mmCIF file of C-alpha atoms in Angstrom:
data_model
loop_
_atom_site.group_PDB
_atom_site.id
_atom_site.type_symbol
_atom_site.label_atom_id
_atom_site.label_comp_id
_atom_site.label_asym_id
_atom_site.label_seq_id
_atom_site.Cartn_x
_atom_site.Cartn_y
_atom_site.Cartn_z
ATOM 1 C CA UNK A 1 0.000 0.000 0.000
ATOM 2 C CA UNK A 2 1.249 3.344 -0.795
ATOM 3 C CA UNK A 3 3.349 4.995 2.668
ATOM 4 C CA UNK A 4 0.667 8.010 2.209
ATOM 5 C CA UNK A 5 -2.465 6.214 2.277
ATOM 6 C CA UNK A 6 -1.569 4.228 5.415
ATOM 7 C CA UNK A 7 -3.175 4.588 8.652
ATOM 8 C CA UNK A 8 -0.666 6.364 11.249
ATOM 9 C CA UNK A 9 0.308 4.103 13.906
ATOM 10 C CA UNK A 10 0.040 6.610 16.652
ATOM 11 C CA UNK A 11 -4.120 5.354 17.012
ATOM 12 C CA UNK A 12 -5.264 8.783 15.981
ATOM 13 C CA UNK A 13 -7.169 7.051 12.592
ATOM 14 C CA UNK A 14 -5.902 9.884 10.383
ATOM 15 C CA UNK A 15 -3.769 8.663 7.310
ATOM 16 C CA UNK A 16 0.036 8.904 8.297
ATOM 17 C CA UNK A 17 0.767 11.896 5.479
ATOM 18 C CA UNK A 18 -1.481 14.396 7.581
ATOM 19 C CA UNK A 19 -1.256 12.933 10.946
ATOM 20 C CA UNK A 20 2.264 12.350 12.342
ATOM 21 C CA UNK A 21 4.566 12.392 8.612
ATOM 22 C CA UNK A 22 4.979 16.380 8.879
ATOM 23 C CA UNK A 23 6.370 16.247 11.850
ATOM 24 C CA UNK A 24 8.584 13.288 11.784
ATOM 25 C CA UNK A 25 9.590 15.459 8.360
ATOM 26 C CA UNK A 26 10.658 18.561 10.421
ATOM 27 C CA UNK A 27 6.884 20.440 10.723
ATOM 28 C CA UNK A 28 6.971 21.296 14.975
ATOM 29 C CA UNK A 29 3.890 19.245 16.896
ATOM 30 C CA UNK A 30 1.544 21.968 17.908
ATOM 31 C CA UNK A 31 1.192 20.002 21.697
ATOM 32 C CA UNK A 32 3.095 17.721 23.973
ATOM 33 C CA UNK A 33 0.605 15.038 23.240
ATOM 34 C CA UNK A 34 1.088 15.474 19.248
ATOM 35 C CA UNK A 35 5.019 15.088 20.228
ATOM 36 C CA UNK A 36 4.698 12.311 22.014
ATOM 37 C CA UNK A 37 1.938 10.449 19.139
ATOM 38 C CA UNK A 38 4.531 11.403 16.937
ATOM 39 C CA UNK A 39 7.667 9.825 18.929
ATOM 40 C CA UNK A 40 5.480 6.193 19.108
ATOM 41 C CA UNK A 41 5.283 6.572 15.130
ATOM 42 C CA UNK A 42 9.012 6.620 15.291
ATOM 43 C CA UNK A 43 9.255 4.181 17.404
ATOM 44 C CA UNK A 44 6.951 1.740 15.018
ATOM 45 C CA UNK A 45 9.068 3.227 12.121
ATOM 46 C CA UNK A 46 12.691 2.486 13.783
ATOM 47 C CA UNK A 47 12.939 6.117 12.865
ATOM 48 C CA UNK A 48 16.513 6.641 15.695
ATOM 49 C CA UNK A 49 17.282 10.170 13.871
ATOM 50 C CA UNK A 50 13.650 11.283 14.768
ATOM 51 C CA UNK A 51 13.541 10.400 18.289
ATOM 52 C CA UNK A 52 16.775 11.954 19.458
ATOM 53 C CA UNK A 53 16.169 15.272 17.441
ATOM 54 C CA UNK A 54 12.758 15.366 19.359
ATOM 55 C CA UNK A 55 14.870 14.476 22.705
ATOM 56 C CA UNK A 56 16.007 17.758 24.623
ATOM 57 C CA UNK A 57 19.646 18.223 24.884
ATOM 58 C CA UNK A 58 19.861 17.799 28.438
ATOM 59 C CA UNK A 59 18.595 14.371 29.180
ATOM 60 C CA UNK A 60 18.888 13.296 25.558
ATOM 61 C CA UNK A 61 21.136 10.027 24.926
ATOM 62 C CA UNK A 62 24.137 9.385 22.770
ATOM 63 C CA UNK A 63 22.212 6.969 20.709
ATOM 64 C CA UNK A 64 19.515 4.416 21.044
ATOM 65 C CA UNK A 65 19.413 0.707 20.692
ATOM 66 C CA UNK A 66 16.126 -0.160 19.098
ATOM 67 C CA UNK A 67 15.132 -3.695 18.852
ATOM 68 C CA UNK A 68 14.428 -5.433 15.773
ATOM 69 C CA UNK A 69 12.220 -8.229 17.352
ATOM 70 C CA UNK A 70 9.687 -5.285 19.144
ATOM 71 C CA UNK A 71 6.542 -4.601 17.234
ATOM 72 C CA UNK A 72 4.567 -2.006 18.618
ATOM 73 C CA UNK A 73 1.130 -2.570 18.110
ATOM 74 C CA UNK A 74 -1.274 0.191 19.811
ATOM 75 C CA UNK A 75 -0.856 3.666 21.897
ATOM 76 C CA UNK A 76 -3.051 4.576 24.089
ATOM 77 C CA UNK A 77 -3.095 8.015 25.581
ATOM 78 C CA UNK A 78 -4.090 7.755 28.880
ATOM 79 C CA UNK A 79 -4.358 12.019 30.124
ATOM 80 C CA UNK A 80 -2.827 15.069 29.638
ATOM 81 C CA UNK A 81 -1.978 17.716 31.593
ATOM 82 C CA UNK A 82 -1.000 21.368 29.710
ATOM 83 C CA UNK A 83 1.552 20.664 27.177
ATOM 84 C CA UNK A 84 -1.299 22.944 24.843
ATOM 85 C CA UNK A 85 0.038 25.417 22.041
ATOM 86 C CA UNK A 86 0.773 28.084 24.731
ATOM 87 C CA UNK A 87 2.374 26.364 27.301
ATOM 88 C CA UNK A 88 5.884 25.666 28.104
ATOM 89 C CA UNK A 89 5.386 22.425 29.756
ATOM 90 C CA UNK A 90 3.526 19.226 29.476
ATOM 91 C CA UNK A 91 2.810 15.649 30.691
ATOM 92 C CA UNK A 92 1.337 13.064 28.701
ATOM 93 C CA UNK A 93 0.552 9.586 30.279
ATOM 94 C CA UNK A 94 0.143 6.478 28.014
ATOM 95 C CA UNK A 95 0.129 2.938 27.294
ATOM 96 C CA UNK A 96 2.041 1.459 24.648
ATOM 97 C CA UNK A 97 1.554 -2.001 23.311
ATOM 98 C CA UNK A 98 3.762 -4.115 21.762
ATOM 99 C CA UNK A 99 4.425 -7.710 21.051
ATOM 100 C CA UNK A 100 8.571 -8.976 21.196
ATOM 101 C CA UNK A 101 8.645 -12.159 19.701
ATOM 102 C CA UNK A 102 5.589 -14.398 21.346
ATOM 103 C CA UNK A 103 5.262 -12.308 24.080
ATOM 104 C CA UNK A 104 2.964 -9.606 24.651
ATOM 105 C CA UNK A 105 3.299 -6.657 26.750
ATOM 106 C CA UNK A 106 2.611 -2.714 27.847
ATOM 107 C CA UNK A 107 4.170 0.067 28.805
ATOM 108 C CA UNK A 108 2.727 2.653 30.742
ATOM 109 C CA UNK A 109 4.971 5.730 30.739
ATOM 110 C CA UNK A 110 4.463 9.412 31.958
ATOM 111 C CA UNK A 111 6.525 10.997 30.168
ATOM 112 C CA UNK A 112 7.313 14.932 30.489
ATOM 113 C CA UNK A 113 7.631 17.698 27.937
ATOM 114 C CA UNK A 114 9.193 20.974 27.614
ATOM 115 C CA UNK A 115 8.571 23.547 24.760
ATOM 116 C CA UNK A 116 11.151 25.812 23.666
ATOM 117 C CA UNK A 117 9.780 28.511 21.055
ATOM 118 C CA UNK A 118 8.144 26.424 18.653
ATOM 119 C CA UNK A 119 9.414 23.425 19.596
ATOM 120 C CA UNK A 120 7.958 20.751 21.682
ATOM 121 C CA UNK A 121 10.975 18.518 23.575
ATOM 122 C CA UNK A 122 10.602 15.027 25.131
ATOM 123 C CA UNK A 123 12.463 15.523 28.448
ATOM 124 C CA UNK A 124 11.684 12.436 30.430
ATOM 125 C CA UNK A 125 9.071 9.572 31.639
ATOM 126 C CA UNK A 126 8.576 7.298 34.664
ATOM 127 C CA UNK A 127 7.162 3.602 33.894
ATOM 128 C CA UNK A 128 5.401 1.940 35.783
#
């Protein structure tokens, strides 16, 4: 199927090339919860460049280690709280489902976001 025709991943139902492509193409997420849709995209996608541009400096790693045999299959946002158009900071709590080999499993994450100018930063999450 063509890539712009396909459903995003994220869960939103929107076809990828209006929903999270822009932004994993350089277009800023207009909230902390559009960052963080568009950061499980990447992570379905294996897209490594994506997720440490959209990683602030100051907590952000060297590099990442993604694992071929993890499949995410579902995100679920759980709550916001700010992380709008006009704030500077945000929290988004989720659950991510994925399936590694024959096992299935979820993370639940809340993770935190900081916005500087346009840009919307993943600083950090606690799972639980």
């Amino acid at each position: 199927m063509d890539e712009k025709r396909r459903r995003c991943p994220c869960g939103t139902g929107d076809l990828f090339a209006s929903c999270c492509g822009p932004i994993l193409g350089g277009r800023p997420a207009p909230t902390a919860e559009r960052l963080m849709r568009s950061r499980y995209t990447a992570f379905a996608r294996r897209d490594e460049a994506y997720l440490l541009r959209s990683w602030h400096p100051s907590t952000r790693p060297s590099s990442l280690d993604l694992d071929d045999g993890v499949r995410w299959l579902g995100l679920e946002i759980l709550g916001t709280e700010a992380g709008g158009p006009f704030d500077r900071e945000g929290v988004v709590s989720f659950i991510a489902r994925y399936r590694d080999g024959a096992e299935r499993g979820a993370l639940h994450e809340v993770s935190r976001f900081t916005r500087e100018g346009r840009e919307w930063r993943y600083l950090d999450g606690v799972t639980g």
